[in-house]
Structure formats: structure tokens, C-alpha cells
Coordinates of N, CA and C and ligand atoms in Angstrom, one line a residue:
M485 N 39.9 -28.4 -2.8 CA 38.6 -27.6 -2.4 C 38.0 -28.3 -1.0
T486 N 37.5 -27.5 -0.3 CA 36.8 -27.8 0.8 C 35.2 -27.5 0.7
N487 N 34.5 -27.8 1.8 CA 33.1 -27.5 1.8 C 32.6 -26.7 2.9
R488 N 33.9 -25.8 3.4 CA 33.6 -24.8 4.4 C 32.9 -23.5 3.6
K489 N 31.8 -23.3 4.3 CA 31.1 -22.1 3.7 C 31.8 -20.8 3.9
P490 N 32.3 -20.0 3.0 CA 32.9 -18.8 3.4 C 32.0 -17.7 4.3
F491 N 32.8 -17.2 5.1 CA 32.2 -16.0 5.9 C 32.8 -14.8 6.0
V492 N 32.0 -13.6 5.5 CA 32.7 -12.3 5.2 C 32.1 -11.4 6.3
G493 N 32.9 -10.9 7.1 CA 32.5 -9.9 8.0 C 32.8 -8.4 7.7
G494 N 31.8 -7.5 7.9 CA 32.2 -6.1 7.9 C 32.2 -5.4 9.1
N495 N 33.6 -5.0 9.4 CA 33.5 -4.4 10.7 C 33.8 -2.6 10.4
W496 N 32.6 -2.3 11.0 CA 32.6 -0.7 10.5 C 33.2 0.2 11.6
K497 N 34.2 -0.4 12.6 CA 34.7 0.3 13.7 C 34.1 1.4 14.3
M498 N 34.7 2.3 14.5 CA 33.9 3.6 14.9 C 33.8 4.6 13.9
N499 N 33.2 4.2 13.0 CA 32.7 5.0 11.7 C 31.3 4.8 11.3
L500 N 30.8 5.7 10.7 CA 29.3 5.9 10.3 C 28.4 6.2 11.3
H501 N 27.9 7.6 11.2 CA 26.9 8.0 12.2 C 25.5 7.4 11.6
G502 N 24.4 7.8 12.4 CA 23.1 7.2 12.3 C 22.6 7.2 10.9
D503 N 22.4 8.0 10.1 CA 21.9 8.1 8.9 C 22.8 7.3 7.9
E504 N 24.1 7.6 8.0 CA 25.0 6.7 7.2 C 24.9 5.3 7.4
A505 N 24.8 4.8 8.7 CA 24.8 3.4 9.1 C 23.4 2.8 8.6
A506 N 22.4 3.5 8.4 CA 21.1 3.0 8.0 C 21.1 2.8 6.4
L507 N 21.8 4.1 5.7 CA 21.9 3.9 4.4 C 22.7 2.8 3.9
L508 N 23.6 2.4 4.6 CA 24.7 1.4 4.1 C 23.9 0.1 4.3
A509 N 23.2 0.1 5.5 CA 22.3 -1.3 5.6 C 21.4 -1.6 4.9
K510 N 20.8 -0.5 4.3 CA 19.7 -0.5 3.4 C 20.3 -1.2 2.1
Q511 N 21.3 -0.2 1.7 CA 22.0 -0.9 0.5 C 22.4 -2.2 0.4
L512 N 23.0 -2.7 1.6 CA 23.4 -4.1 1.6 C 22.2 -5.1 1.4
V513 N 21.3 -4.7 2.3 CA 20.1 -5.5 1.9 C 19.7 -5.7 0.5
D514 N 19.6 -4.7 -0.1 CA 19.4 -4.7 -1.6 C 20.4 -5.5 -2.4
S515 N 21.8 -5.4 -2.2 CA 22.7 -5.7 -3.1 C 23.6 -7.0 -2.7
L516 N 23.6 -7.4 -1.3 CA 24.3 -8.5 -1.3 C 23.7 -9.9 -1.7
P517 N 24.6 -10.9 -1.9 CA 24.2 -12.2 -2.4 C 23.4 -12.9 -1.3
S518 N 22.7 -14.0 -1.7 CA 21.9 -14.6 -0.7 C 22.8 -15.5 0.1
N519 N 22.2 -16.3 1.4 CA 23.2 -16.9 2.1 C 23.5 -18.3 1.9
E520 N 23.1 -18.5 0.6 CA 23.1 -20.0 0.3 C 24.8 -20.4 0.3
K521 N 25.4 -19.5 -0.2 CA 27.0 -19.8 -0.4 C 27.9 -19.1 0.3
V522 N 27.4 -18.1 1.2 CA 28.3 -17.3 2.0 C 27.4 -17.0 3.1
D523 N 28.3 -16.7 4.2 CA 27.6 -16.2 5.5 C 28.2 -14.8 5.6
I524 N 27.3 -13.7 6.0 CA 27.8 -12.5 6.0 C 27.5 -11.8 7.3
A525 N 28.1 -10.9 7.9 CA 27.8 -10.2 9.2 C 28.3 -9.0 9.1
V526 N 27.6 -8.1 9.6 CA 28.2 -6.7 9.8 C 28.1 -6.2 11.4
F527 N 29.2 -5.3 11.4 CA 29.6 -4.9 13.1 C 29.3 -3.4 13.0
P528 N 28.3 -3.0 13.3 CA 28.4 -1.3 13.6 C 28.7 -1.0 14.9
A529 N 28.7 0.2 15.2 CA 28.9 0.9 16.5 C 27.9 0.5 17.4
F530 N 28.0 0.5 18.5 CA 26.9 0.0 19.5 C 25.7 0.8 19.4
T531 N 25.9 2.3 19.3 CA 24.8 3.0 19.3 C 23.9 2.9 18.2
Y532 N 24.3 2.2 17.1 CA 23.3 2.1 16.0 C 23.0 0.6 15.7
L533 N 23.3 -0.5 16.7 CA 23.1 -1.9 16.5 C 21.5 -1.9 16.5
A534 N 20.7 -1.5 17.3 CA 19.4 -1.4 17.3 C 18.8 -1.2 15.9
S535 N 19.2 0.2 15.5 CA 18.6 0.6 14.1 C 19.0 -0.2 12.9
V536 N 20.3 -0.6 13.0 CA 21.0 -1.4 11.8 C 20.2 -2.7 11.8
G537 N 20.2 -3.4 13.2 CA 19.6 -4.6 13.4 C 18.1 -4.7 12.8
A538 N 17.3 -3.6 13.0 CA 15.8 -3.4 12.4 C 15.8 -3.6 11.1
I539 N 16.9 -2.9 10.4 CA 16.8 -3.0 8.9 C 17.3 -4.3 8.4
L540 N 18.1 -5.0 9.1 CA 18.7 -6.3 8.6 C 17.7 -7.5 8.9
K541 N 16.8 -7.3 9.8 CA 15.9 -8.4 10.5 C 15.6 -9.3 9.5
D542 N 15.0 -9.0 8.4 CA 14.4 -10.1 7.6 C 15.3 -10.6 6.4
S543 N 16.7 -10.1 6.7 CA 17.7 -10.4 5.7 C 18.4 -11.6 6.2
A544 N 19.4 -12.1 5.4 CA 20.2 -13.2 5.9 C 21.5 -12.5 6.5
V545 N 21.6 -11.1 6.6 CA 23.0 -10.6 7.2 C 22.7 -10.7 8.6
K546 N 23.9 -11.4 9.2 CA 23.9 -11.2 10.5 C 24.2 -10.1 11.2
L547 N 23.9 -9.7 12.6 CA 24.3 -8.5 13.1 C 25.2 -8.9 14.1
G548 N 26.4 -8.3 14.2 CA 27.4 -8.5 15.0 C 27.9 -7.4 16.0
A549 N 28.6 -7.5 17.0 CA 29.0 -6.4 17.8 C 30.6 -6.6 17.9
Q550 N 31.2 -5.4 18.1 CA 32.7 -5.2 18.0 C 33.3 -5.6 19.3
D551 N 32.4 -5.4 20.4 CA 33.0 -5.8 21.9 C 32.0 -6.1 22.8
F552 N 32.3 -6.3 24.0 CA 31.1 -6.5 25.0 C 31.8 -6.7 26.4
Y553 N 31.2 -6.8 27.2 CA 31.8 -7.1 28.6 C 31.2 -8.5 29.1
T554 N 32.0 -9.2 30.0 CA 31.7 -10.4 30.1 C 30.7 -10.9 31.2
T555 N 30.2 -9.9 32.1 CA 29.4 -10.1 33.2 C 27.9 -9.7 32.8
E556 N 26.9 -10.2 33.3 CA 25.7 -10.1 32.8 C 25.1 -9.0 33.1
N557 N 25.1 -8.4 34.2 CA 24.7 -7.0 34.8 C 25.5 -6.5 35.9
G558 N 25.0 -5.2 36.3 CA 26.0 -4.8 37.4 C 26.7 -3.3 37.2
A559 N 27.5 -3.1 38.3 CA 28.1 -1.9 38.2 C 29.5 -1.7 37.6
Y560 N 29.2 -1.7 36.0 CA 30.4 -1.8 35.1 C 30.2 -0.5 34.3
T561 N 30.4 0.5 34.8 CA 30.1 2.0 33.9 C 30.6 1.6 32.6
G562 N 30.0 2.1 31.7 CA 30.1 2.3 30.2 C 30.2 0.7 29.4
E563 N 30.0 -0.4 30.1 CA 29.9 -1.7 29.4 C 28.7 -2.0 29.0
V564 N 28.7 -2.9 28.0 CA 27.4 -3.5 27.6 C 27.7 -5.1 27.6
S565 N 26.5 -5.6 28.0 CA 26.7 -7.3 28.3 C 25.9 -7.8 27.0
L566 N 26.6 -9.4 27.1 CA 26.2 -10.1 25.9 C 24.6 -10.3 26.0
S567 N 23.9 -10.0 27.1 CA 22.4 -10.4 27.0 C 21.7 -9.1 26.5
M568 N 22.4 -8.0 26.7 CA 21.8 -6.8 26.0 C 22.0 -6.7 24.6
L569 N 23.1 -7.2 24.1 CA 23.3 -7.3 22.7 C 22.3 -8.3 22.2
K570 N 22.1 -9.3 22.8 CA 21.2 -10.3 22.4 C 19.8 -9.7 22.2
D571 N 19.4 -8.8 23.2 CA 18.1 -8.2 23.0 C 18.0 -7.4 21.7
V572 N 19.2 -6.8 21.2 CA 18.8 -6.2 20.0 C 19.3 -7.1 18.6
G573 N 19.3 -8.2 19.0 CA 19.5 -9.1 17.5 C 20.9 -9.6 17.3
V574 N 21.9 -9.1 18.3 CA 23.1 -9.5 17.9 C 23.3 -11.1 18.1
S575 N 24.2 -11.8 17.1 CA 24.5 -13.2 17.2 C 25.7 -13.6 17.1
V576 N 26.7 -12.5 16.8 CA 28.0 -12.9 16.5 C 28.9 -11.7 17.1
V577 N 30.0 -12.1 17.8 CA 30.7 -10.9 18.3 C 32.2 -11.2 17.9
L578 N 33.0 -10.0 17.8 CA 34.5 -10.0 17.6 C 35.2 -10.1 19.1
V579 N 36.2 -10.8 18.8 CA 37.1 -10.9 20.2 C 38.5 -10.9 19.7
G580 N 39.4 -9.9 20.4 CA 40.8 -9.8 20.2 C 41.2 -9.0 18.8
H581 N 40.2 -8.1 18.5 CA 40.7 -7.4 17.2 C 41.9 -6.9 17.7
S582 N 42.9 -6.6 16.6 CA 44.2 -6.1 16.9 C 44.0 -4.5 17.6
E583 N 43.2 -3.8 17.1 CA 42.9 -2.4 17.7 C 42.4 -2.4 19.3
R584 N 41.8 -3.7 19.7 CA 41.6 -3.7 21.0 C 42.8 -4.4 21.8
R585 N 43.5 -5.1 20.8 CA 44.7 -5.7 21.7 C 45.7 -4.6 21.8
H586 N 46.2 -3.9 20.7 CA 47.2 -3.1 20.6 C 47.1 -1.8 20.9
V587 N 45.8 -1.2 20.9 CA 45.4 0.3 21.1 C 44.7 0.3 22.3
L588 N 43.9 -0.6 22.8 CA 43.1 -0.5 24.1 C 43.7 -1.4 25.0
G589 N 44.7 -2.4 24.5 CA 45.5 -2.9 25.8 C 44.7 -4.2 26.3
E590 N 44.1 -4.9 25.3 CA 43.3 -6.1 25.8 C 44.4 -7.4 25.5
S591 N 44.5 -8.0 26.9 CA 45.3 -9.2 27.1 C 44.8 -10.5 26.4
N592 N 45.6 -11.5 26.1 CA 45.2 -12.9 25.7 C 44.1 -13.4 26.8
S593 N 44.4 -13.1 28.0 CA 43.6 -13.7 29.2 C 42.1 -13.1 29.1
T594 N 42.1 -11.5 28.7 CA 40.8 -11.0 28.5 C 40.2 -11.7 27.2
C595 N 41.0 -12.0 26.3 CA 40.3 -12.5 25.0 C 39.8 -13.8 25.4
N596 N 40.5 -14.5 26.2 CA 39.8 -15.8 26.6 C 38.5 -15.8 27.4
Q597 N 38.6 -14.9 28.3 CA 37.4 -14.7 29.0 C 36.1 -14.1 28.4
K598 N 36.6 -13.4 27.3 CA 35.3 -12.9 26.3 C 34.9 -14.2 25.6
T599 N 35.9 -14.9 24.9 CA 35.3 -16.1 24.1 C 34.6 -17.2 24.8
L600 N 34.9 -17.3 26.1 CA 34.2 -18.3 26.7 C 32.7 -17.7 27.1
A601 N 32.9 -16.6 27.6 CA 31.6 -15.8 27.8 C 30.6 -15.7 26.8
A602 N 31.2 -15.4 25.6 CA 30.4 -15.4 24.5 C 29.7 -16.8 23.8
L603 N 30.6 -17.6 24.1 CA 30.2 -19.0 23.8 C 29.1 -19.5 24.8
D604 N 29.2 -19.2 25.9 CA 28.2 -19.5 27.0 C 26.8 -18.9 26.7
A605 N 27.1 -17.8 26.3 CA 25.7 -17.0 25.9 C 25.1 -17.5 24.6
G606 N 25.8 -18.4 23.9 CA 25.2 -19.0 22.7 C 25.5 -18.0 21.4
M607 N 26.5 -17.1 21.6 CA 27.0 -16.4 20.5 C 28.0 -17.2 19.8
E608 N 28.1 -16.7 18.4 CA 29.5 -17.0 17.4 C 30.2 -15.9 17.7
V609 N 31.6 -16.5 17.6 CA 32.8 -15.9 17.9 C 33.6 -15.6 16.9
I610 N 34.1 -14.7 16.5 CA 35.3 -14.4 15.5 C 36.4 -14.0 16.4
L611 N 37.4 -15.0 16.6 CA 38.7 -14.7 17.3 C 39.7 -14.1 16.3
C612 N 40.2 -12.9 16.5 CA 41.0 -12.2 15.8 C 42.6 -12.5 16.2
I613 N 43.3 -12.8 15.5 CA 44.8 -13.2 15.8 C 45.7 -12.4 14.8
G614 N 46.8 -12.1 15.0 CA 47.8 -11.9 13.9 C 49.1 -10.9 14.4
E615 N 50.0 -11.1 13.6 CA 51.5 -10.6 14.3 C 51.6 -9.3 13.7
K616 N 52.4 -8.4 14.5 CA 53.0 -7.1 14.3 C 54.0 -7.2 13.2
L617 N 54.4 -6.1 12.6 CA 55.5 -6.2 11.6 C 56.7 -6.6 12.1
E618 N 56.9 -6.1 13.2 CA 58.4 -6.5 13.8 C 58.5 -8.2 14.1
Q619 N 57.4 -8.4 14.5 CA 57.2 -10.1 14.8 C 57.4 -10.7 13.4
R620 N 56.6 -10.3 12.5 CA 56.8 -11.0 11.1 C 58.3 -11.0 10.6
E621 N 58.9 -9.9 10.8 CA 60.3 -9.4 10.3 C 61.2 -10.5 11.1
A622 N 60.8 -10.8 12.3 CA 61.8 -11.8 13.1 C 61.3 -13.2 13.0
G623 N 60.6 -13.5 11.9 CA 60.1 -14.8 11.8 C 59.1 -15.5 12.7
Q624 N 58.5 -14.6 13.5 CA 57.6 -15.0 14.6 C 56.1 -15.1 14.2
T625 N 55.7 -15.1 13.1 CA 54.2 -15.0 12.7 C 53.6 -16.2 13.1
N626 N 54.2 -17.5 13.0 CA 53.4 -18.6 13.6 C 53.4 -18.8 15.2
F627 N 54.5 -18.3 15.8 CA 54.6 -18.2 17.1 C 53.4 -17.4 17.6
V628 N 53.5 -16.0 17.1 CA 52.3 -15.3 17.7 C 51.0 -15.9 17.6
N629 N 50.7 -16.2 16.4 CA 49.3 -16.8 16.1 C 49.0 -18.0 16.8
Y630 N 50.1 -18.8 17.2 CA 49.7 -20.0 18.0 C 49.3 -19.6 19.6
G631 N 50.4 -18.5 19.9 CA 50.1 -18.2 21.3 C 48.7 -17.8 21.4
Q632 N 48.3 -16.8 20.7 CA 47.2 -16.0 20.6 C 46.1 -17.1 20.6
M633 N 46.1 -18.2 19.7 CA 45.0 -19.2 19.7 C 45.0 -20.0 20.8
A634 N 46.4 -20.6 21.3 CA 46.4 -21.5 22.6 C 45.7 -20.8 23.6
L635 N 46.2 -19.5 24.0 CA 45.6 -18.6 25.2 C 44.2 -18.1 24.9
G636 N 43.9 -17.9 23.6 CA 42.3 -17.3 23.5 C 41.4 -18.4 23.5
L637 N 41.8 -19.6 23.1 CA 40.8 -20.6 23.0 C 41.0 -21.6 24.3
A638 N 41.7 -21.4 25.3 CA 41.9 -22.2 26.4 C 40.5 -22.5 26.9
G639 N 40.2 -23.9 27.1 CA 39.1 -24.2 27.8 C 37.9 -24.3 26.7
V640 N 38.0 -24.0 25.5 CA 37.1 -24.1 24.6 C 37.0 -25.5 24.2
T641 N 35.9 -26.4 23.9 CA 35.9 -27.7 23.7 C 35.6 -27.8 22.0
A642 N 36.0 -29.1 21.6 CA 36.0 -29.5 20.2 C 34.6 -29.0 19.6
E643 N 33.5 -29.3 20.5 CA 32.0 -28.9 20.2 C 31.9 -27.8 19.9
Q644 N 32.6 -26.9 20.6 CA 32.1 -25.4 20.8 C 32.8 -24.8 19.6
M645 N 33.8 -25.6 19.0 CA 34.6 -25.0 17.8 C 33.6 -24.7 16.7
S646 N 32.5 -25.4 16.8 CA 31.5 -25.1 15.6 C 31.0 -23.4 15.4
K647 N 31.2 -22.9 16.8 CA 30.8 -21.4 16.7 C 32.0 -20.5 16.7
I648 N 33.1 -21.2 16.5 CA 34.4 -20.1 16.4 C 34.8 -19.9 14.9
T649 N 35.0 -18.8 14.5 CA 35.7 -18.6 13.4 C 37.0 -17.7 13.8
I650 N 38.3 -18.2 13.1 CA 39.4 -17.4 13.4 C 39.7 -16.5 12.2
A651 N 39.9 -15.2 12.7 CA 40.1 -14.1 11.7 C 41.9 -13.8 11.8
Y652 N 42.6 -14.2 10.6 CA 44.0 -13.8 10.7 C 44.3 -12.6 10.3
E653 N 44.7 -11.7 10.9 CA 44.8 -10.4 10.6 C 46.2 -9.8 10.9
P654 N 46.9 -9.7 10.0 CA 48.5 -9.5 10.2 C 48.3 -7.9 10.6
V655 N 48.9 -7.4 11.5 CA 48.5 -6.1 12.1 C 49.0 -5.1 11.1
W656 N 50.2 -5.3 10.5 CA 50.8 -4.5 9.5 C 49.9 -4.2 8.3
A657 N 48.8 -5.0 8.2 CA 48.2 -4.9 6.9 C 46.5 -4.2 7.1
I658 N 46.4 -4.0 8.5 CA 45.1 -3.3 8.6 C 45.2 -2.1 8.4
G659 N 44.4 -1.6 7.6 CA 44.0 -0.1 7.4 C 45.3 0.4 6.9
T660 N 46.1 -0.3 6.1 CA 47.3 0.1 5.5 C 47.4 0.5 4.2
G661 N 46.5 -0.4 3.5 CA 46.6 -0.5 2.2 C 47.6 -1.8 1.7
K662 N 48.4 -2.2 2.6 CA 49.1 -3.4 2.5 C 48.4 -4.6 2.7
T663 N 48.7 -5.7 1.8 CA 47.8 -6.7 2.0 C 48.9 -8.0 1.8
A664 N 48.8 -9.0 2.7 CA 49.8 -10.2 2.4 C 49.4 -10.6 1.0
T665 N 50.2 -11.1 0.4 CA 50.3 -11.9 -0.8 C 49.2 -13.0 -0.7
P666 N 48.5 -13.6 -1.7 CA 47.7 -14.4 -1.4 C 48.5 -15.9 -0.8
Q667 N 49.9 -16.0 -1.3 CA 50.7 -17.1 -1.0 C 51.1 -16.8 0.5
D668 N 51.4 -15.8 0.9 CA 51.9 -15.5 2.4 C 50.9 -15.7 3.2
A669 N 49.4 -15.4 2.6 CA 48.4 -15.6 3.6 C 48.1 -16.9 3.9
Q670 N 48.1 -17.7 2.7 CA 47.7 -19.1 2.5 C 48.7 -19.7 3.6
K671 N 50.0 -19.5 3.5 CA 50.9 -20.0 4.4 C 50.7 -19.9 5.8
A672 N 50.1 -18.8 6.2 CA 49.6 -18.7 7.6 C 48.7 -19.2 8.0
H673 N 47.6 -19.3 7.0 CA 46.4 -20.0 7.2 C 46.4 -21.4 7.3
A674 N 47.4 -21.9 6.5 CA 47.7 -23.4 6.5 C 48.3 -23.5 8.1
A675 N 49.1 -22.9 8.6 CA 49.6 -23.0 9.9 C 48.7 -22.9 10.9
I676 N 47.8 -22.1 10.8 CA 46.9 -21.9 11.7 C 45.9 -23.2 11.8
R677 N 45.7 -23.6 10.5 CA 44.9 -25.1 10.8 C 45.7 -26.1 11.2
N678 N 46.8 -26.1 11.1 CA 47.7 -27.1 11.6 C 47.7 -27.1 13.2
F679 N 47.9 -25.7 13.6 CA 47.6 -25.9 15.0 C 46.2 -26.4 15.3
L680 N 45.2 -26.1 14.7 CA 43.8 -26.5 15.2 C 43.9 -28.0 14.9
I681 N 44.6 -28.8 14.1 CA 44.5 -30.2 13.9 C 45.2 -30.6 15.2
F682 N 46.4 -29.8 15.7 CA 47.1 -30.3 16.7 C 46.0 -30.4 18.1
A683 N 45.3 -29.2 18.2 CA 44.6 -29.0 19.5 C 43.3 -29.8 19.3
Y684 N 42.4 -30.0 18.1 CA 41.4 -30.5 18.1 C 41.1 -31.6 17.4
G685 N 42.0 -32.1 16.4 CA 42.1 -33.2 15.5 C 41.7 -32.7 14.3
Q686 N 41.8 -33.6 13.3 CA 41.6 -33.2 11.8 C 40.0 -32.8 11.5
E687 N 39.1 -33.7 12.2 CA 37.8 -33.5 11.8 C 37.3 -32.1 12.0
V688 N 37.6 -31.7 13.3 CA 37.2 -30.4 13.9 C 37.9 -29.3 13.3
A689 N 39.2 -29.4 12.8 CA 40.0 -28.4 12.4 C 39.5 -28.2 10.8
S690 N 39.1 -29.2 10.2 CA 38.9 -29.1 8.9 C 37.5 -28.4 8.7
T691 N 36.6 -28.1 9.6 CA 35.5 -27.4 9.4 C 35.5 -26.0 9.9
V692 N 36.8 -25.5 10.8 CA 36.8 -24.2 11.3 C 37.0 -23.2 10.2
R693 N 36.3 -22.1 10.1 CA 36.6 -21.2 9.0 C 37.6 -20.2 9.4
I694 N 38.6 -19.8 8.5 CA 39.5 -19.0 8.8 C 39.6 -17.9 7.8
Q695 N 39.3 -16.5 8.4 CA 39.0 -15.6 7.5 C 40.4 -14.7 7.4
Y696 N 40.5 -14.1 6.2 CA 41.8 -13.2 6.0 C 41.4 -11.8 6.5
G697 N 42.1 -11.0 7.1 CA 41.6 -9.6 7.2 C 43.0 -8.6 7.2
G698 N 42.8 -7.5 6.4 CA 44.0 -6.6 6.2 C 43.9 -6.1 5.0
S699 N 43.2 -4.9 4.9 CA 43.4 -4.5 3.3 C 42.7 -5.4 2.4
M700 N 41.8 -6.0 2.5 CA 41.0 -6.9 1.6 C 40.0 -6.0 0.9
K701 N 40.0 -6.0 -0.5 CA 39.3 -5.0 -1.3 C 38.8 -5.8 -2.5
P702 N 38.0 -5.2 -3.3 CA 37.4 -6.0 -4.7 C 38.4 -6.4 -5.1
G703 N 39.4 -5.7 -5.6 CA 40.8 -6.0 -6.4 C 41.4 -7.2 -6.0
N704 N 41.4 -7.4 -4.6 CA 42.4 -8.9 -4.3 C 41.5 -9.8 -3.6
A705 N 40.2 -9.6 -3.3 CA 39.5 -10.5 -2.7 C 39.6 -12.0 -3.4
S706 N 39.4 -12.1 -4.7 CA 39.1 -13.3 -5.4 C 40.6 -14.2 -5.2
D707 N 41.7 -13.3 -5.2 CA 43.0 -14.1 -5.3 C 43.2 -14.7 -3.9
L708 N 42.8 -13.8 -2.8 CA 42.8 -14.3 -1.4 C 41.9 -15.3 -1.1
V709 N 40.7 -15.2 -1.3 CA 39.6 -16.4 -0.9 C 39.6 -17.5 -1.8
G710 N 40.6 -17.4 -2.9 CA 40.7 -18.5 -3.8 C 41.7 -19.5 -3.3
Q711 N 42.4 -19.0 -2.2 CA 43.3 -20.1 -1.5 C 42.8 -21.0 -0.7
D712 N 43.4 -22.3 -0.6 CA 42.5 -23.5 0.1 C 42.2 -23.1 1.5
D713 N 42.9 -22.5 2.2 CA 42.6 -22.4 3.6 C 42.3 -20.9 4.0
I714 N 41.7 -20.1 3.1 CA 41.2 -18.6 3.2 C 39.6 -18.9 3.1
D715 N 38.9 -18.7 4.2 CA 37.4 -19.0 4.2 C 36.7 -17.9 4.1
G716 N 37.1 -16.8 3.7 CA 36.3 -15.6 3.6 C 37.3 -14.3 4.0
G717 N 36.6 -13.2 4.7 CA 37.5 -12.2 5.2 C 36.6 -11.2 6.2
L718 N 37.5 -10.6 7.0 CA 36.9 -9.5 8.0 C 37.6 -8.2 7.3
I719 N 36.6 -7.5 6.9 CA 36.7 -6.2 6.2 C 36.6 -4.9 6.9
G720 N 37.6 -4.1 7.0 CA 37.2 -2.9 7.5 C 37.0 -1.8 6.4
G721 N 38.0 -1.2 6.0 CA 37.7 0.0 5.2 C 36.7 -0.2 4.0
A722 N 36.9 -1.4 3.2 CA 36.0 -1.7 2.1 C 34.9 -2.2 2.5
A723 N 34.4 -2.2 3.8 CA 33.1 -2.6 4.4 C 32.3 -1.5 4.5
L724 N 33.0 0.0 4.4 CA 31.9 0.9 4.4 C 31.4 1.5 3.2
K725 N 31.7 0.8 2.1 CA 31.1 1.1 0.9 C 30.3 -0.1 0.2
S726 N 29.1 0.0 -0.1 CA 28.1 -1.1 -0.2 C 28.5 -1.9 -1.5
S727 N 29.0 -1.0 -2.4 CA 29.6 -1.8 -3.7 C 30.9 -2.5 -3.6
D728 N 31.6 -2.0 -2.7 CA 33.1 -2.7 -2.4 C 32.8 -4.0 -1.6
F729 N 31.8 -3.9 -0.3 CA 31.4 -5.0 0.4 C 30.8 -6.1 -0.3
T730 N 29.8 -5.6 -1.2 CA 29.2 -6.7 -2.1 C 30.1 -7.3 -3.0
A731 N 31.1 -6.6 -3.7 CA 31.9 -7.3 -4.6 C 33.0 -8.4 -3.7
I732 N 33.2 -8.2 -2.7 CA 34.0 -8.8 -1.6 C 33.1 -10.1 -1.4
C733 N 32.0 -10.0 -0.9 CA 31.1 -11.1 -0.7 C 30.8 -12.0 -2.0
E734 N 30.7 -11.2 -3.1 CA 30.5 -12.0 -4.3 C 31.6 -13.0 -4.8
A735 N 33.0 -12.3 -4.5 CA 34.3 -13.0 -4.7 C 34.2 -14.3 -3.8
A736 N 33.5 -14.1 -2.6 CA 33.6 -15.4 -1.8 C 32.5 -16.4 -2.1
V737 N 31.5 -16.0 -2.7 CA 30.4 -16.7 -3.3 C 31.2 -17.7 -4.3
S738 N 32.0 -16.9 -5.3 CA 32.5 -17.8 -6.4 C 34.1 -18.7 -5.9
K739 N 34.1 -18.7 -4.8 CA 35.5 -19.5 -4.3 C 35.4 -21.0 -4.7
Ligands
PGA1134 P1 41.1 -3.2 6.8 O1 40.5 -3.8 8.4 O2 40.2 -4.0 6.0 O3 40.6 -1.5 6.8 O4 42.5 -3.5 6.7 C1 40.4 -4.9 8.7 C2 39.9 -5.1 10.0 O5 40.5 -4.3 10.8 O6 39.1 -5.9 10.5

């Protein structure tokens, strides 16, 4: 048993328009467990951050952003800065989600710049890592995870690790309905923690939360978060329905 407080994130991706996003936020405020035993954040699309943030304002649910640009202001057409996100109440950001890495072409070096910029801005960071199917089949899961952590966390101090959560999201499990078995996921999470021990020492590594992501749903959440090194989840599809997301948060509470 550990004393790490589980952390569950709801990544809404490019889903839910204004009314739907507001409705879900209101439902979550009413149904989610308190933050005594679980930290919870939701990540709406940029256009609804302010409206969802207003609904979540007096709740324990943190407002998160799915992406951001590393520079403060200036001629960066289409981008949104960390200080702009702070203005609307964002306190946690995703970095390196597999869709940004593999669909939108983000490199480890971009992920590193984003991680450092977000920490500098006082944000919490969820650094997402995970292997593709062919890498898993070639036995490279730990190799990929270690590389993404070594490069993504370069320059992050032991002290700053208190603001970092790692999300292990095997790419083949995201949005596919295929989930890693709790035992396979635990094995990958334990290896991730070993890397953190190597990089930051036992004391720091034992406090870092490692979320599992990839088709987590009410039916498998308890078994997954029941594993020693699985400290919550990063949820996509099941985060779009308040009853499903609430059930996953409840499962994390009873870890
Ligand atoms: P999923 O997505 O739960 O739909 O698999 C997880 C994620 O992308 O963070």
C-alpha cells in the first residue's frame, strides 16, 4: 500500500460543444466524490475552458488544458500561452499525449520544452508516455517509456517532481477498447517507477503519481487502480459521460 493520493483526469479531447461541455461540468460538480481521497481534473477544448472553469470554480475539480505554447506572448498565430490559460483558471496541463506525438508530430524535445515552461509557470504537468503496438510486440515497452521520460524530464529537478504526474498510456489501448491487463499495466508502471528511482532516488520516486490511460472504464477501473503502482487514470472516452467518469473516480477513492 502507498500513501499516494490517486489522480484521475478526464481528457475531453476535441469533443463536446458549448452546451454539452457545460452540462457535463454541472453533472460532475454534483456527482464527483470530494477531493479528500482523490484529485480530479478535466481537460475541455480551449474554446470552453472559460465557461467550464466558471462552473467548476467552487468545486474541487481542477481545470486542465490539453495543450499550450511555450512562449509568453507574440507573433505565434493560433497558439495559446500558459499565462492565458492561467487567466481562465487552468492549473494543470497535458504534455506529450500520444495523439500530439503521433498524429500532430510532437517530438520529445518539444515535450521537454513544454514541461519546463509549464513548471516555470507554476502549472502541474501530466507527462504522457507509452509505446505503440509494434514496439510492444518487439519487447521495447520499457525502452520507449524510459526514452520518453529521460528526454521529456531533462532538466526537471527533484523538487519540481512534486508537480509532475506520469500518465502511462500504451498507444494501442487508447480509444480502441483494448486495455492492458492489470498485471501488464502494473509491470510497466513498476518499471516506470524504477526509472524514477534511478533518476531521482527512492524518496522522490515513491511520491510521483503514475496514471494508467487507455480504455479505462467503470468495468476495469477497480482492477487497474487496485495495482500497487497505478495511481489513478487518464480517461478519454469514458470521461465524456458523467456516470462513467464518476464511477472511475469512485474506484480510485476505494484504492
Ligand atoms: P481512452 O483515452 O480512455 O478513450 O482510451 C485515453 C486518453 O487518450 O487519455
